[in-house]
Amino acid sequence: MEELDVFDLRLLAAIQAKGDMTQAELSEIVHLSPTQCARRLQRLRTDGYVRDIVAILDPERLGINIIAHTLVGLRNHDDETGKAFRGFIEAADEVVECWSQTGDADYLLKIMVKDLGELASLIERLITAVGGFASLRSFVALKAIKRTTTVPIRA
Amino acid sequence: MEELDVFDLRLLAAIQAKGDMTQAELSEIVHLSPTQCARRLQRLRTDGYVRDIVAILDPERLGINIIAHTLVGLRNHDDETGKAFRGFIEAADEVVECWSQTGDADYLLKIMVKDLGELASLIERLITAVGGFASLRSFVALKAIKRTTTVPIRA
DNA sequence: CCGCTTGCGCATGTTTCTTGCGCGGCGATT
DNA sequence: AATCGCCGCGCAAGAAACATGCGCAAGCGG
């Protein structure tokens, strides 16, 4: 629970870039013995610095050709509407991320689908599920994914 | 390079949720021998289905309290401006994702910073780096992260 | 100045991974 | 309809990676 030193930061940066490295490989990066790398990594994990380790799949390879970011503004801000919205988001596999916003819109959704038809279908279902919106504006990136960078987060 | 069967999909879904499972654990999930799990996983990897395996760190634990989504519209769409913008994004560690957009704005940035000061500083630097914008609208989520779901992607 | 604590690297036992092998099912060719 | 060849499966042994106990050295407080 203490402060992180330079070795910890190097470890975190390393596993954030590549999470399946062996202790020996980590050892060469952070300049620490393999044993110590393992120990510190375990401590970082139990202390909650590492949320989890996941595989990033290739969207195109799986037929995911459209990644859309959609701003959603709810007409009513009562509990009922919010609950319906949350429920829909929770159940929809196409919605990969859901962020609460301040400003013009209430939520920002990140949606991954195969084609425009699926996207339209999703939006349609969302509208009917919640029962109409004051504003629904979609910013669709038509195969126009420039890049998705995941840079090391340093404290 | 062939089609994926139900075992492959189960494997992908499993490692997408938890990427550091042992072969024995995977075996129980997909109902296949550990050896075969390993072999199929290797094939999926060499065939490009698995982009990479990364560790997801806890932002708050690292002092990242603000996750902002910012829409950026470039004033000029010439090569020079675009190159300056790309260069800045590439160098800025705070910018975690950068999506090209169609519609009102040109880019959607996902920014992770410690506090509002850092965010303001980043925006300031971005503006000076590219040399002014036609429109720069920021949607800041003030500790208002509702949830970040990563659901299994099924083909 | 001494003893305690903490973090380090080494070595060993254990788990996990990899790879060669034989078996069985399924489609194609005749 | 029978056989041949191919592909995917599980098993087992060798290899690699991991976990843990130990002694040592540095930093700190008494």
Coordinates of C-alpha atoms (C1' of nucleotides) in Angstrom, one line a residue:
Chain A
M1 CA 0.0 0.0 0.0
E2 CA 3.0 2.2 0.0
E3 CA 4.4 4.4 -2.7
L4 CA 5.6 3.0 -6.0
D5 CA 9.2 3.2 -6.8
V6 CA 10.7 3.2 -10.3
F7 CA 10.8 -0.6 -10.5
D8 CA 7.1 -0.9 -9.8
L9 CA 6.3 1.7 -12.5
R10 CA 8.5 -0.1 -15.0
L11 CA 6.7 -3.3 -14.2
L12 CA 3.3 -1.8 -14.6
A13 CA 4.3 -0.1 -17.9
A14 CA 5.7 -3.4 -19.1
I15 CA 2.7 -5.6 -18.4
Q16 CA 0.4 -3.0 -19.7
A17 CA 2.1 -3.2 -23.0
K18 CA 2.5 -7.0 -22.9
G19 CA 0.8 -8.9 -20.2
D20 CA 2.1 -12.4 -20.9
M21 CA 5.8 -12.0 -20.4
T22 CA 7.9 -14.4 -18.5
Q23 CA 9.7 -13.4 -15.3
A24 CA 13.0 -13.6 -17.1
E25 CA 11.8 -11.2 -19.8
L26 CA 10.5 -8.8 -17.3
S27 CA 13.8 -9.1 -15.4
E28 CA 15.7 -7.6 -18.4
I29 CA 13.3 -4.7 -18.8
V30 CA 13.1 -3.6 -15.2
H31 CA 16.7 -4.6 -14.3
L32 CA 15.7 -6.8 -11.3
S33 CA 16.0 -10.5 -10.6
P34 CA 13.2 -12.7 -12.0
T35 CA 12.2 -13.7 -8.5
Q36 CA 11.8 -10.1 -7.3
C37 CA 9.8 -9.2 -10.4
A38 CA 7.4 -12.0 -9.5
R39 CA 7.2 -10.9 -5.9
R40 CA 6.6 -7.2 -6.7
L41 CA 4.1 -8.1 -9.4
Q42 CA 2.1 -10.2 -6.9
R43 CA 2.2 -7.3 -4.4
L44 CA 1.0 -4.9 -7.1
R45 CA -1.8 -7.3 -7.9
T46 CA -3.0 -7.8 -4.3
D47 CA -2.7 -4.1 -3.6
G48 CA -5.2 -3.5 -6.5
Y49 CA -3.0 -1.8 -9.0
V50 CA -3.6 -4.4 -11.6
R51 CA -7.3 -4.8 -12.2
D52 CA -7.1 -7.8 -14.5
I53 CA -5.3 -9.2 -17.4
V54 CA -7.3 -9.6 -20.6
A55 CA -6.8 -10.5 -24.2
I56 CA -7.4 -7.9 -26.9
L57 CA -9.0 -9.5 -29.9
D58 CA -8.8 -8.2 -33.5
P59 CA -12.2 -6.7 -34.3
E60 CA -11.9 -7.0 -38.0
R61 CA -10.8 -10.6 -37.7
L62 CA -14.1 -11.3 -35.9
G63 CA -16.2 -9.5 -38.4
I64 CA -16.5 -6.3 -36.4
N65 CA -16.2 -3.6 -39.1
I66 CA -17.8 -0.7 -37.4
I67 CA -16.8 1.0 -34.2
A68 CA -19.2 3.8 -33.4
H69 CA -19.2 6.4 -30.6
T70 CA -22.7 7.6 -29.9
L71 CA -23.9 10.4 -27.7
V72 CA -27.2 9.8 -25.9
G73 CA -29.3 12.3 -24.2
L74 CA -32.2 11.1 -22.2
R75 CA -35.5 13.0 -22.4
N76 CA -36.5 12.4 -18.8
H77 CA -34.0 12.1 -16.0
D78 CA -36.2 10.2 -13.6
D79 CA -35.3 6.9 -12.1
E80 CA -37.5 4.9 -14.3
T81 CA -35.9 6.1 -17.6
G82 CA -32.5 5.7 -16.2
K83 CA -33.1 2.2 -15.1
A84 CA -34.5 1.2 -18.4
F85 CA -31.5 2.7 -20.1
R86 CA -29.0 1.0 -17.8
G87 CA -30.8 -2.3 -18.3
F88 CA -30.7 -2.1 -22.0
I89 CA -27.0 -1.2 -22.0
E90 CA -26.2 -4.0 -19.7
A91 CA -28.0 -6.5 -21.9
A92 CA -26.6 -5.3 -25.2
D93 CA -23.4 -7.1 -26.1
E94 CA -22.7 -4.6 -28.9
V95 CA -22.2 -1.8 -26.3
V96 CA -18.6 -2.1 -25.2
E97 CA -18.3 1.0 -23.1
C98 CA -20.8 3.3 -21.4
W99 CA -19.6 6.6 -19.9
S100 CA -21.6 9.1 -18.0
Q101 CA -21.1 12.6 -19.3
T102 CA -21.4 16.2 -18.3
G103 CA -22.4 18.7 -20.9
D104 CA -24.7 18.4 -23.9
A105 CA -25.3 14.7 -23.6
D106 CA -25.8 12.3 -20.7
Y107 CA -24.0 9.2 -22.0
L108 CA -21.3 8.3 -24.4
L109 CA -21.5 4.8 -25.8
K110 CA -18.8 2.8 -27.6
I111 CA -20.5 0.4 -29.9
M112 CA -18.9 -2.5 -31.9
V113 CA -21.0 -4.1 -34.6
K114 CA -20.5 -6.0 -37.9
D115 CA -22.2 -3.6 -40.2
L116 CA -24.4 -0.5 -40.5
G117 CA -27.5 -2.7 -40.4
E118 CA -26.7 -4.0 -36.9
L119 CA -25.9 -0.5 -35.8
A120 CA -29.3 0.8 -37.0
S121 CA -31.0 -2.1 -35.4
L122 CA -29.3 -1.5 -32.1
I123 CA -30.3 2.2 -32.1
E124 CA -33.8 1.3 -33.0
R125 CA -34.0 -1.2 -30.1
L126 CA -32.5 1.3 -27.8
I127 CA -35.1 4.0 -28.7
T128 CA -38.0 1.7 -28.2
A129 CA -36.6 0.3 -25.0
V130 CA -36.4 3.6 -23.3
G131 CA -39.3 5.2 -25.1
G132 CA -38.0 8.1 -27.1
F133 CA -35.2 10.6 -26.7
A134 CA -34.9 14.3 -26.7
S135 CA -31.8 14.1 -28.7
L136 CA -29.9 11.2 -30.2
R137 CA -26.9 12.0 -32.2
S138 CA -24.6 9.4 -33.5
F139 CA -21.0 9.8 -34.6
V140 CA -20.3 6.8 -36.7
A141 CA -16.7 6.0 -37.7
L142 CA -17.2 4.1 -41.0
K143 CA -14.2 1.8 -41.0
A144 CA -12.3 4.9 -40.2
I145 CA -10.4 3.6 -37.3
K146 CA -7.2 5.6 -37.3
R147 CA -5.5 3.9 -34.4
T148 CA -6.1 2.7 -30.9
T149 CA -3.2 3.5 -28.7
T150 CA -2.8 2.1 -25.2
V151 CA 0.0 4.0 -23.7
P152 CA 1.6 3.2 -20.4
I153 CA 0.0 5.0 -17.6
R154 CA 2.5 6.6 -15.2
A155 CA 1.6 8.0 -11.9
Chain B
M1 CA -7.5 -19.4 -41.3
E2 CA -10.7 -21.4 -41.3
E3 CA -14.0 -20.8 -39.6
L4 CA -14.2 -20.7 -35.9
D5 CA -16.1 -23.4 -34.1
V6 CA -17.8 -23.3 -30.7
F7 CA -14.6 -24.2 -28.9
D8 CA -12.6 -21.4 -30.5
L9 CA -15.3 -18.9 -29.5
R10 CA -15.4 -20.1 -26.0
L11 CA -11.7 -19.8 -25.8
L12 CA -11.7 -16.3 -27.1
A13 CA -14.5 -15.3 -24.8
A14 CA -12.6 -16.8 -21.9
I15 CA -9.3 -15.2 -22.4
Q16 CA -11.0 -11.9 -23.2
A17 CA -12.4 -11.9 -19.7
K18 CA -9.3 -13.3 -18.0
G19 CA -6.2 -13.7 -20.0
D20 CA -3.9 -15.4 -17.5
M21 CA -5.7 -18.6 -16.9
T22 CA -3.9 -21.9 -17.0
Q23 CA -4.6 -24.6 -19.5
A24 CA -6.3 -26.7 -16.9
E25 CA -8.7 -23.9 -16.0
L26 CA -9.5 -23.2 -19.7
S27 CA -10.0 -26.9 -20.1
E28 CA -12.9 -26.9 -17.7
I29 CA -14.5 -23.9 -19.3
V30 CA -14.4 -25.0 -22.9
H31 CA -14.7 -28.7 -22.2
L32 CA -11.6 -29.7 -24.0
S33 CA -8.3 -31.2 -23.0
P34 CA -5.6 -28.8 -21.7
T35 CA -3.3 -29.8 -24.6
Q36 CA -5.9 -29.0 -27.2
C37 CA -6.7 -25.7 -25.5
A38 CA -3.1 -24.7 -25.8
R39 CA -2.9 -25.8 -29.4
R40 CA -6.0 -24.0 -30.5
L41 CA -5.0 -20.9 -28.6
Q42 CA -1.7 -20.9 -30.4
R43 CA -3.4 -21.2 -33.7
L44 CA -5.8 -18.4 -32.9
R45 CA -2.9 -16.2 -32.0
T46 CA -0.9 -17.0 -35.1
D47 CA -4.0 -16.5 -37.2
G48 CA -4.3 -13.0 -35.8
Y49 CA -7.4 -13.3 -33.8
V50 CA -5.6 -12.3 -30.6
R51 CA -4.0 -9.0 -31.0
D52 CA -2.2 -9.0 -27.7
I53 CA -2.5 -9.6 -24.0
V54 CA -2.4 -6.6 -21.8
A55 CA -2.8 -5.8 -18.1
I56 CA -5.7 -3.4 -17.2
L57 CA -4.5 -1.1 -14.4
D58 CA -6.7 0.6 -11.9
P59 CA -6.8 4.3 -12.9
E60 CA -7.8 5.7 -9.5
R61 CA -5.0 3.6 -7.8
L62 CA -2.5 5.4 -10.1
G63 CA -3.9 8.9 -9.4
I64 CA -5.9 9.0 -12.6
N65 CA -9.1 10.7 -11.5
I66 CA -10.4 12.2 -14.8
I67 CA -11.3 10.4 -18.0
A68 CA -12.4 12.8 -20.6
H69 CA -13.7 12.3 -24.1
T70 CA -12.9 15.3 -26.3
L71 CA -14.1 16.0 -29.8
V72 CA -11.5 17.8 -32.0
G73 CA -12.2 19.6 -35.2
L74 CA -9.2 20.8 -37.2
R75 CA -9.5 24.1 -38.9
N76 CA -7.4 23.1 -41.9
H77 CA -7.5 19.7 -43.4
D78 CA -4.2 19.9 -45.2
D79 CA -1.3 17.5 -44.7
E80 CA 0.7 19.8 -42.5
T81 CA -2.0 20.3 -39.9
G82 CA -2.8 16.6 -39.9
K83 CA 0.8 15.7 -39.4
A84 CA 1.2 18.1 -36.5
F85 CA -1.9 16.8 -34.9
R86 CA -0.9 13.2 -35.3
G87 CA 2.6 13.9 -34.0
F88 CA 1.2 15.6 -30.9
I89 CA -1.2 12.7 -30.2
E90 CA 1.5 10.2 -30.6
A91 CA 3.8 11.9 -28.1
A92 CA 1.1 12.7 -25.5
D93 CA 0.9 9.9 -23.0
E94 CA -2.4 11.3 -21.6
V95 CA -4.2 10.5 -24.9
V96 CA -5.1 6.9 -24.6
E97 CA -7.2 6.5 -27.7
C98 CA -7.7 8.5 -30.9
W99 CA -10.5 7.8 -33.3
S100 CA -11.1 9.3 -36.6
Q101 CA -14.7 10.5 -37.0
T102 CA -17.2 11.4 -39.6
G103 CA -19.7 14.1 -38.8
D104 CA -19.2 17.3 -36.9
A105 CA -15.8 16.6 -35.6
D106 CA -12.7 15.0 -37.1
Y107 CA -11.3 13.2 -34.1
L108 CA -12.5 11.8 -30.8
L109 CA -9.8 11.6 -28.1
K110 CA -10.0 9.6 -24.9
I111 CA -7.8 11.3 -22.3
M112 CA -6.8 10.1 -18.9
V113 CA -5.3 12.6 -16.5
K114 CA -4.8 13.2 -12.8
D115 CA -6.8 16.4 -12.4
L116 CA -8.5 19.2 -14.3
G117 CA -5.2 21.2 -14.3
E118 CA -3.5 18.5 -16.3
L119 CA -6.4 18.4 -18.7
A120 CA -6.4 22.1 -19.2
S121 CA -2.6 22.0 -19.7
L122 CA -2.9 19.2 -22.3
I123 CA -5.6 21.1 -24.3
E124 CA -3.5 24.2 -24.2
R125 CA -0.5 22.4 -25.5
L126 CA -2.6 20.7 -28.2
I127 CA -3.9 24.0 -29.4
T128 CA -0.5 25.7 -29.6
A129 CA 1.0 22.6 -31.2
V130 CA -1.4 22.6 -34.1
G131 CA -2.0 26.3 -34.2
G132 CA -5.6 27.0 -33.4
F133 CA -8.8 25.2 -34.0
A134 CA -12.1 25.9 -35.6
S135 CA -13.9 24.1 -32.9
L136 CA -12.8 22.4 -29.8
R137 CA -15.4 21.0 -27.6
S138 CA -14.6 18.9 -24.6
F139 CA -17.0 16.5 -22.8
V140 CA -15.5 16.0 -19.4
A141 CA -16.6 13.2 -17.2
L142 CA -15.8 14.4 -13.7
K143 CA -15.1 11.2 -11.8
A144 CA -18.4 10.2 -13.4
I145 CA -17.3 6.9 -14.7
K146 CA -20.4 4.8 -14.7
R147 CA -18.8 1.6 -15.9
T148 CA -16.5 0.2 -18.5
T149 CA -17.7 -3.1 -19.7
T150 CA -15.7 -5.4 -21.9
V151 CA -18.1 -8.0 -23.2
P152 CA -17.1 -11.1 -25.1
I153 CA -17.1 -10.4 -28.8
R154 CA -18.9 -13.2 -30.7
A155 CA -18.6 -13.6 -34.5
Chain C
dC1 C1' 27.4 0.5 18.3
dC2 C1' 24.2 -3.1 18.0
dG3 C1' 20.0 -5.3 16.7
dC4 C1' 15.9 -5.2 13.9
dT5 C1' 13.5 -4.8 9.7
dT6 C1' 13.2 -4.9 4.8
dG7 C1' 14.4 -6.0 0.3
dC8 C1' 17.5 -8.7 -2.6
dG9 C1' 19.4 -12.9 -5.2
dC10 C1' 20.2 -17.8 -5.2
dA11 C1' 18.7 -22.6 -5.2
dT12 C1' 15.4 -26.2 -5.0
dG13 C1' 10.9 -28.4 -5.3
dT14 C1' 6.6 -28.0 -7.7
dT15 C1' 3.5 -26.6 -11.2
dT16 C1' 2.7 -25.6 -15.8
dC17 C1' 3.8 -25.8 -20.6
dT18 C1' 5.3 -28.1 -25.0
dT19 C1' 5.8 -31.7 -28.2
dG20 C1' 6.0 -36.5 -30.1
dC21 C1' 3.0 -40.4 -30.5
dG22 C1' -0.9 -43.5 -31.4
dC23 C1' -5.9 -43.7 -31.8
dG24 C1' -10.4 -42.8 -33.8
dG25 C1' -13.8 -40.4 -36.8
dC26 C1' -15.0 -38.4 -41.3
dG27 C1' -14.8 -37.5 -46.1
dA28 C1' -13.0 -38.8 -50.8
dT29 C1' -11.7 -41.8 -54.3
dT30 C1' -12.4 -45.9 -56.7
Chain D
dA1 C1' -19.6 -50.3 -50.0
dA2 C1' -14.9 -50.6 -48.6
dT3 C1' -10.5 -48.5 -48.0
dC4 C1' -7.3 -44.9 -47.8
dG5 C1' -5.7 -40.6 -46.2
dC6 C1' -6.4 -36.6 -43.3
dC7 C1' -7.4 -34.1 -39.4
dG8 C1' -8.3 -33.4 -34.6
dC9 C1' -8.1 -35.5 -30.2
dG10 C1' -6.0 -37.1 -25.6
dC11 C1' -2.0 -39.1 -23.2
dA12 C1' 2.7 -39.0 -21.5
dA13 C1' 7.4 -37.5 -21.0
dG14 C1' 10.8 -33.9 -21.3
dA15 C1' 11.5 -28.9 -20.9
dA16 C1' 10.4 -24.5 -19.2
dA17 C1' 8.6 -21.4 -16.0
dC18 C1' 7.0 -20.5 -11.4
dA19 C1' 6.9 -20.4 -6.1
dT20 C1' 9.1 -20.6 -1.7
dG21 C1' 12.7 -21.1 1.9
dC22 C1' 17.2 -19.4 3.0
dG23 C1' 21.2 -16.4 3.9
dC24 C1' 23.1 -11.8 3.1
dA25 C1' 23.5 -6.9 2.9
dA26 C1' 21.8 -2.2 3.5
dG27 C1' 19.1 1.2 6.2
dC28 C1' 17.1 2.7 10.5
dG29 C1' 16.1 3.2 15.4
dG30 C1' 17.2 2.4 19.9

